Amino acid sequence: MPSPAPALPPLAALFLAHFHDTAGQHLLYYRARTDLPPATLEHTVLPSGLHNLHHDLVLFTHHHKYGAGLFRSRERTEQDNGGRGRGRTMGVVGVVLGNTVEYGDSADLFALRPALEAIYDQLEALSTPPFSAGTSDGAADILDTLWDTCRADHPDRSAVVHASIQHEADRIYQLVTERKTVSPEHPVAYMPRLLETLGPNIVPVYKAALSGQRILLYSPPPLLPLTALAWNIWACSIPPRKVLKTGGAEIAQWLGNVGLMDLTSLQERTGGWIATTSDVIFKSHPKIYDLFIDLSLVPLQDAMDSAPTAPPPSIFASAPTTPPAPLTYAFSDLPLYRSLLLLTSSPPTVHAGLWRQGGWWLIIYQVLERAWNLCKGVCEFAVGQGALGGPIQLAEGEEEARLLEDDTEDDLLDLLSEADEHEREGQASDQEPEAEPTRQGRLILRQLVHNSYHTHTRLSSVLSARPRGEQSIGQLNEQEVRELAGRWAGKDDVRFWRGIARRWGVVLDLDE
């Protein structure tokens, strides 16, 4: 009898694939809803370069649903088809989520490894290897039992409520505002690694994602950390909450890993997206992407491991009428970048879901935000609610902080360092301890979401100066872009501000 099924969320599909010596990628087992044909799934889950690894987690989308496949490579045994000495046996067992409200978001994929490992262990324990000459009866029994138990359209789940991209965006806001502990498997733990890898270029990449551009990250496997980096770029592209409430905003798609079989579909896809690939040939197809981030020289490791020194990645921006050119950050991007760096050295008492904790460190940090023109006026992300154009409104006993507003930037940074030492020596937060990469990742993501809030405020302010009845008619003109980006606004600024104006639904673009 098969072992009890591991804990799995409701599924839309369950599959087993392997790499055949002569036929290449081959789908051995596939059970799914009737509206989900296999298509080219075996190529998606066995992309280029996996043969160099012993294991990996491949994350992808299949018919607009999220999926995960656990890859393993084992030395052949005498029982395998072809016998010992014919290379390695490479296979993937995987699932496609049923997109329910409780399970079905892209972030949920990263927690599926233990369940998939348990399934793979059962398959490898069979007397007849599952990849020998087709799916063995024992393997089919195990997978059939799992499918019958976990299928999302099971009669016992007839009342299940399906998730939406809007629901997924809401969960991003919960991640950066609510008081809860997030598991180390959550992809936000890779956000500090993304900041470290991209350096100041994290700001133009964030702006590209925010304005709905098509972003492709390339690296040879492992794919799990690469896909987690892409997830964080996608997460910071979520429109401000005010925009989401209107229901008219475009939200970029997180596609997971894509391969050569996806070239045509990517060309035909509309709207913004973020994806990963291990096929370098994508680089020579600039019409597919707006940004190509080449991480091939960057060692990709687990979020909890220390990263070795590596050269910065090459980032190429593509445009319809010009060849790809290197992406570089602007001087105006540095304040936001510096604010992100400071969060990676914040004391453990500073937490995304407990923004008032952190004491003087957090107060000084907000004064720096104001000095760098990152946070102004009434702001739902600030320590306290500020009066528009006025001083920070602080709780009783914190009025001494007003004196900080007259200090220089260097003085504030020195005070921030002293406050850090004081907070670390003080009483710990009553929040359950969270892994440092996860805590820092949530703070960094919160700050980027915070910046999007002010970006929307500035955009709304400029549009409000238009004549009554014309505030949402027509794209931003050159004068409005200069007012938003400064007198030296370039083509990248025009693309950014017009992109978010259209994507957030605050203007009706008459040229489209």
XYZ file of C-alpha atoms in Angstrom:
512
model
C 0.000 0.000 0.000
C 1.283 3.491 -0.755
C 2.334 5.651 2.159
C -0.050 8.391 3.318
C 0.021 11.408 1.048
C 2.205 14.317 2.221
C 0.422 17.526 3.080
C -0.323 19.322 -0.167
C -2.617 22.227 -1.050
C -5.514 21.757 -3.509
C -4.024 20.882 -6.892
C -4.956 21.602 -10.487
C -2.392 19.091 -11.817
C 0.107 16.451 -10.689
C 2.911 15.184 -12.917
C 6.114 13.186 -13.246
C 8.699 13.949 -15.944
C 12.198 12.773 -16.750
C 14.989 13.223 -19.264
C 15.148 10.287 -21.677
C 18.471 9.354 -23.288
C 17.123 9.589 -26.832
C 13.731 11.303 -26.609
C 14.852 14.142 -24.334
C 12.281 15.658 -21.984
C 9.438 13.216 -21.482
C 6.210 13.383 -19.462
C 5.600 10.031 -17.746
C 2.530 10.886 -15.683
C 0.042 13.738 -15.884
C -3.306 14.101 -14.117
C -5.079 17.433 -14.282
C -8.350 19.230 -14.675
C -9.868 18.718 -18.091
C -9.138 22.325 -19.086
C -5.388 21.996 -18.410
C -3.680 20.018 -21.203
C 0.003 19.189 -20.626
C 1.197 21.396 -23.521
C 5.012 21.670 -23.209
C 5.182 21.107 -19.457
C 8.060 18.614 -19.677
C 10.246 21.275 -21.322
C 9.263 23.884 -18.744
C 10.266 21.744 -15.760
C 13.463 20.338 -17.314
C 15.146 23.483 -18.676
C 18.722 23.962 -19.838
C 21.517 23.407 -17.341
C 19.743 21.291 -14.727
C 21.928 18.291 -15.602
C 24.792 19.990 -13.746
C 22.928 19.827 -10.416
C 21.897 17.067 -8.036
C 18.648 18.805 -7.054
C 16.686 22.022 -7.546
C 13.184 23.448 -7.256
C 11.744 24.651 -10.575
C 8.925 27.199 -10.260
C 6.769 28.095 -13.243
C 3.301 28.973 -14.521
C 1.114 26.520 -16.418
C -2.051 27.825 -18.077
C -1.874 30.922 -15.833
C -1.584 28.810 -12.679
C 1.461 28.507 -10.448
C 3.449 25.281 -10.345
C 6.506 23.739 -8.707
C 8.635 20.763 -9.661
C 11.313 19.070 -7.567
C 14.284 18.011 -9.704
C 16.700 15.245 -8.752
C 19.635 13.753 -10.598
C 20.879 10.322 -9.528
C 23.607 8.004 -10.765
C 22.079 5.165 -12.743
C 21.631 1.742 -11.155
C 21.526 -1.693 -12.780
C 17.712 -1.593 -12.647
C 17.452 1.615 -14.660
C 16.723 1.539 -18.364
C 20.132 1.147 -20.041
C 21.859 -0.084 -16.901
C 24.708 1.427 -14.919
C 27.241 3.556 -16.713
C 24.823 5.346 -19.047
C 24.983 8.714 -17.290
C 22.418 9.832 -14.741
C 18.702 9.530 -14.129
C 17.091 12.967 -14.067
C 13.467 13.447 -13.120
C 10.949 15.936 -11.769
C 7.867 15.372 -9.661
C 5.646 18.407 -9.522
C 2.295 20.038 -8.963
C 0.216 22.903 -10.293
C -1.699 24.787 -7.620
C -5.452 25.071 -7.701
C -5.301 28.843 -7.110
C -7.435 28.845 -3.989
C -7.495 31.785 -1.602
C -5.598 29.916 1.105
C -3.098 28.314 -1.283
C -2.420 29.528 -4.773
C -0.179 32.589 -4.554
C 3.271 32.567 -6.108
C 4.926 32.836 -2.681
C 3.264 29.560 -1.626
C 5.348 27.646 -4.169
C 8.562 28.131 -2.217
C 7.183 26.178 0.744
C 6.332 23.080 -1.320
C 9.798 21.524 -1.283
C 9.239 19.268 1.800
C 6.010 17.820 0.395
C 7.573 17.215 -3.018
C 10.646 15.644 -1.424
C 8.408 13.239 0.487
C 6.705 12.196 -2.759
C 10.028 11.757 -4.542
C 11.350 9.681 -1.626
C 8.381 7.334 -1.987
C 8.995 6.957 -5.712
C 12.703 6.264 -5.246
C 11.943 3.658 -2.571
C 9.981 1.513 -5.037
C 11.489 -1.815 -6.059
C 10.991 -0.815 -9.697
C 12.486 2.641 -10.391
C 9.808 5.052 -11.655
C 11.950 6.169 -14.620
C 13.026 2.734 -15.857
C 10.911 2.090 -18.960
C 7.847 4.139 -18.178
C 5.889 4.815 -15.032
C 5.820 1.693 -12.883
C 2.573 0.434 -11.392
C 3.823 1.376 -7.935
C 4.600 4.939 -9.002
C 1.217 5.284 -10.677
C -0.509 4.024 -7.517
C 1.279 6.604 -5.361
C 0.517 9.463 -7.732
C -3.093 8.384 -8.338
C -3.724 8.317 -4.594
C -2.245 11.785 -4.215
C -4.289 13.160 -7.081
C -7.550 11.684 -5.829
C -6.896 13.181 -2.402
C -5.571 16.621 -3.333
C -7.311 17.584 -6.567
C -8.832 21.050 -6.277
C -12.082 19.936 -7.934
C -12.603 17.139 -5.405
C -16.301 16.933 -4.376
C -15.357 17.808 -0.800
C -13.954 21.123 -2.062
C -16.965 22.219 -4.072
C -17.283 25.457 -2.077
C -13.656 26.512 -2.462
C -13.079 30.174 -3.299
C -10.488 30.884 -5.971
C -7.815 33.518 -5.596
C -7.040 36.398 -7.938
C -4.111 38.643 -8.715
C -5.866 41.283 -6.599
C -5.845 38.882 -3.663
C -2.147 38.236 -4.215
C -1.449 41.977 -4.175
C -3.344 42.257 -0.889
C -1.079 39.595 0.584
C 1.968 41.687 -0.306
C 0.535 44.514 1.793
C -0.130 42.089 4.630
C 3.488 40.958 4.398
C 4.841 44.480 4.923
C 2.302 45.805 7.422
C 0.904 43.017 9.601
C 2.242 41.670 12.856
C 3.111 38.094 12.028
C 6.200 35.951 11.634
C 7.068 34.727 8.151
C 8.818 31.406 7.572
C 12.430 31.337 6.319
C 11.181 29.614 3.131
C 9.316 32.745 2.065
C 10.987 34.343 -0.993
C 11.140 37.749 0.709
C 14.186 36.353 2.540
C 16.052 36.860 -0.751
C 15.334 40.596 -0.857
C 18.572 41.545 0.987
C 20.441 39.373 -1.533
C 18.733 41.239 -4.378
C 19.795 44.566 -2.862
C 23.356 43.337 -2.403
C 23.499 41.942 -5.942
C 22.033 44.891 -7.834
C 23.458 47.676 -5.678
C 22.125 51.127 -6.662
C 20.642 49.595 -9.815
C 17.916 48.111 -7.646
C 16.170 51.488 -7.925
C 15.884 51.659 -11.752
C 14.941 47.953 -11.780
C 12.205 48.684 -9.214
C 10.997 51.593 -11.344
C 10.936 49.396 -14.436
C 8.817 46.821 -12.621
C 6.541 49.503 -11.187
C 5.883 50.963 -14.637
C 4.947 47.596 -16.137
C 8.069 46.682 -18.083
C 9.010 43.135 -19.122
C 11.938 41.935 -17.012
C 13.898 38.740 -17.635
C 16.555 37.396 -15.250
C 19.099 34.972 -16.702
C 21.489 32.573 -15.003
C 22.502 28.938 -15.249
C 20.890 26.831 -12.495
C 20.231 26.651 -9.588
C 16.850 28.117 -10.424
C 15.311 28.414 -6.952
C 17.350 31.453 -5.810
C 17.053 33.033 -9.264
C 13.272 32.693 -9.175
C 13.171 34.088 -5.633
C 15.080 37.189 -6.763
C 12.557 37.611 -9.575
C 9.686 37.241 -7.108
C 11.018 40.161 -5.065
C 11.232 42.359 -8.157
C 7.637 41.410 -8.905
C 6.511 42.085 -5.318
C 7.812 45.657 -5.378
C 5.841 46.295 -8.585
C 2.489 46.066 -6.784
C 0.550 49.341 -7.234
C -0.244 51.500 -4.185
C -3.211 50.446 -2.095
C -5.240 53.482 -3.194
C -4.811 52.388 -6.803
C -5.703 48.766 -6.056
C -8.981 49.830 -4.456
C -10.132 51.403 -7.727
C -9.969 48.008 -9.427
C -8.589 49.543 -12.622
C -4.864 48.992 -12.126
C -2.730 46.682 -14.243
C -0.678 44.266 -12.131
C 2.458 42.677 -13.563
C 2.610 38.890 -13.847
C 5.209 36.717 -12.122
C 5.883 33.921 -14.621
C 8.509 31.855 -12.862
C 10.945 30.062 -15.156
C 10.557 30.130 -18.946
C 12.374 28.204 -21.671
C 12.839 28.086 -25.416
C 9.337 26.715 -25.925
C 7.984 29.954 -24.427
C 9.598 32.339 -26.919
C 6.482 32.766 -29.017
C 4.085 33.100 -26.084
C 6.296 35.757 -24.495
C 6.298 37.755 -27.717
C 2.509 37.627 -27.809
C 1.996 38.398 -24.114
C 0.757 41.887 -23.253
C 1.393 43.853 -20.080
C 4.281 43.736 -17.658
C 5.880 40.547 -16.381
C 8.913 39.250 -14.502
C 10.421 35.873 -15.398
C 13.615 33.824 -15.171
C 15.431 31.640 -17.669
C 18.495 29.433 -17.931
C 18.577 29.780 -21.733
C 21.052 32.478 -22.744
C 19.563 32.595 -26.246
C 16.861 34.909 -24.856
C 19.481 37.643 -24.654
C 19.603 37.793 -28.454
C 15.833 38.428 -28.661
C 15.514 41.988 -27.289
C 12.005 42.410 -28.684
C 10.796 40.028 -25.989
C 12.033 42.006 -22.974
C 12.544 45.549 -21.724
C 15.213 44.624 -19.159
C 17.597 41.660 -19.320
C 19.449 41.013 -16.049
C 22.443 38.733 -16.606
C 23.351 37.032 -13.310
C 25.557 34.351 -14.848
C 28.657 35.582 -12.976
C 26.853 35.955 -9.641
C 26.946 32.880 -7.356
C 23.318 32.070 -6.536
C 22.982 30.672 -3.030
C 20.393 30.098 -0.355
C 19.102 33.253 1.317
C 20.449 32.119 4.688
C 24.008 31.604 3.383
C 26.587 34.366 3.238
C 27.193 35.536 -0.309
C 30.725 35.547 -1.747
C 32.062 38.656 -3.418
C 30.927 38.800 -7.026
C 30.985 41.301 -9.883
C 27.801 43.295 -10.433
C 25.376 41.799 -12.937
C 25.015 43.175 -16.435
C 21.627 44.800 -16.990
C 20.514 45.705 -20.491
C 17.570 47.930 -21.332
C 15.827 47.317 -24.633
C 13.779 49.784 -26.656
C 11.789 49.345 -29.886
C 14.028 51.591 -31.999
C 17.475 51.169 -30.407
C 19.709 48.178 -29.594
C 19.963 47.063 -25.940
C 22.108 49.365 -23.815
C 23.500 48.999 -20.269
C 21.179 50.223 -17.535
C 22.664 52.682 -15.058
C 21.196 54.353 -12.018
C 20.764 58.114 -11.741
C 22.062 60.392 -9.008
C 18.457 60.959 -7.944
C 18.135 57.215 -7.217
C 20.748 57.274 -4.452
C 18.606 58.550 -1.540
C 16.171 55.654 -1.897
C 19.061 53.210 -2.276
C 20.749 54.561 0.856
C 17.511 54.225 2.811
C 17.331 50.556 1.781
C 20.924 49.944 2.847
C 20.249 51.422 6.284
C 17.437 48.926 6.817
C 19.867 46.017 6.421
C 21.740 47.293 9.486
C 18.638 48.042 11.564
C 18.306 46.529 15.059
C 16.120 43.416 15.419
C 13.425 45.452 17.187
C 12.605 47.199 13.898
C 10.062 45.043 12.128
C 7.840 45.624 9.103
C 4.708 44.652 11.001
C 5.608 46.568 14.171
C 6.714 49.876 12.756
C 6.394 51.788 16.033
C 8.913 49.505 17.720
C 12.534 50.381 17.171
C 12.675 53.439 19.403
C 15.096 56.193 18.543
C 16.619 54.303 15.641
C 13.327 54.427 13.796
C 12.706 58.080 14.656
C 16.133 59.093 13.355
C 15.565 56.985 10.250
C 12.372 58.876 9.473
C 14.098 62.225 9.923
C 16.660 61.059 7.357
C 13.817 60.091 5.022
C 12.497 63.622 5.224
C 15.970 65.096 4.719
C 16.354 62.980 1.582
C 12.855 63.980 0.371
C 11.665 60.375 0.494
C 8.759 60.867 2.890
C 6.679 64.032 3.075
C 3.335 65.071 4.458
C 0.644 62.699 5.652
C 1.891 59.163 5.127
C 0.406 55.835 6.169
C 3.894 54.293 6.279
C 5.515 56.878 8.559
C 6.271 56.406 12.267
C 3.582 58.957 13.061
C 1.073 60.796 10.925
C 2.598 64.049 9.751
C 0.701 67.221 8.968
C 1.097 68.198 5.325
C 4.172 70.394 5.087
C 4.561 70.406 8.855
C 6.675 68.621 11.454
C 6.523 64.951 12.359
C 3.697 64.215 14.788
C 5.182 62.135 17.597
C 3.776 60.530 20.682
C 4.139 62.124 24.105
C 7.676 61.767 25.418
C 9.210 61.854 21.930
C 9.043 65.596 21.357
C 12.836 65.825 21.714
C 13.020 64.292 18.264
C 12.048 67.653 16.759
C 15.551 68.839 17.577
C 16.899 66.243 15.153
C 15.443 68.102 12.196
C 18.153 70.755 12.556
C 21.013 68.221 12.551
C 23.182 67.600 9.516
C 23.041 64.348 7.582
C 26.372 63.196 9.041
C 25.132 63.933 12.561
C 21.981 61.921 11.933
C 23.947 58.958 10.607
C 26.175 59.025 13.696
C 23.109 59.155 15.929
C 21.586 56.277 13.978
C 24.628 54.134 14.725
C 24.417 54.996 18.431
C 20.697 54.248 18.479
C 21.376 50.881 16.856
C 23.738 49.906 19.676
C 21.240 51.104 22.273
C 18.341 49.157 20.747
C 20.376 45.962 20.533
C 21.261 46.256 24.209
C 17.665 46.964 25.194
C 14.737 44.679 25.684
C 13.897 42.445 22.742
C 10.636 42.751 20.865
C 7.721 40.593 21.974
C 7.405 39.520 18.343
C 8.399 35.910 17.721
C 12.002 35.880 16.429
C 12.283 35.947 12.653
C 15.271 34.967 10.529
C 17.352 38.073 9.793
C 17.173 37.828 5.978
C 13.390 37.560 6.252
C 13.088 40.493 8.671
C 15.352 42.675 6.551
C 13.630 41.584 3.357
C 10.235 42.640 4.655
C 11.642 46.019 5.701
C 13.218 46.609 2.285
C 10.014 45.623 0.505
C 8.034 47.869 2.847
C 10.269 50.821 2.002
C 9.803 50.263 -1.732
C 6.033 50.007 -1.272
C 6.284 53.164 0.848
C 8.066 54.910 -2.022
C 5.325 53.814 -4.435
C 2.800 55.472 -2.124
C 4.607 58.817 -2.434
C 5.075 58.314 -6.176
C 1.309 58.078 -6.514
C 0.837 61.139 -4.303
C 3.183 63.211 -6.473
C 1.520 62.016 -9.666
C -1.937 62.845 -8.323
C -0.756 66.305 -7.272
C 0.502 67.137 -10.772
C -2.668 65.847 -12.431
C -4.834 67.848 -10.021
C -3.382 71.048 -11.527
C -5.102 70.296 -14.825
C -8.385 72.032 -15.655
C -11.450 70.604 -13.981
C -12.828 67.672 -15.942
C -9.529 67.059 -17.770
C -7.413 65.671 -14.943
C -7.494 62.107 -16.259
C -7.702 62.868 -19.976
C -4.541 62.349 -22.017
C -1.029 61.245 -21.131
C 1.457 63.329 -19.169
C 2.959 66.110 -21.266
C 6.631 67.103 -21.216
C 6.104 69.907 -18.717
C 4.312 67.577 -16.300
C 7.093 64.989 -16.585
C 9.712 67.666 -15.834
C 7.712 68.740 -12.807
C 7.759 65.147 -11.562
C 11.309 64.156 -12.522
C 13.171 67.470 -12.556
C 14.319 69.806 -15.286
C 16.845 67.282 -16.624
C 14.250 64.558 -17.146
C 15.363 62.057 -19.779
C 13.654 59.410 -21.866
C 13.806 56.900 -18.992
C 11.917 59.357 -16.771
C 9.316 59.893 -19.476
C 8.867 56.149 -19.863
C 8.568 55.653 -16.109
C 6.053 58.385 -15.312
C 3.903 57.773 -18.363
C 4.083 54.047 -17.697
C 2.748 54.262 -14.157
C 0.150 56.879 -15.127
C -1.256 54.466 -17.707
C -0.778 51.292 -15.664
C -2.379 52.728 -12.544
C -5.359 53.947 -14.529
C -5.023 57.589 -13.447
C -5.029 58.857 -17.044
C -6.806 57.837 -20.204
C -4.057 57.541 -22.816
C -5.673 58.844 -26.007
C -2.734 57.647 -28.131
C -3.308 53.968 -27.349
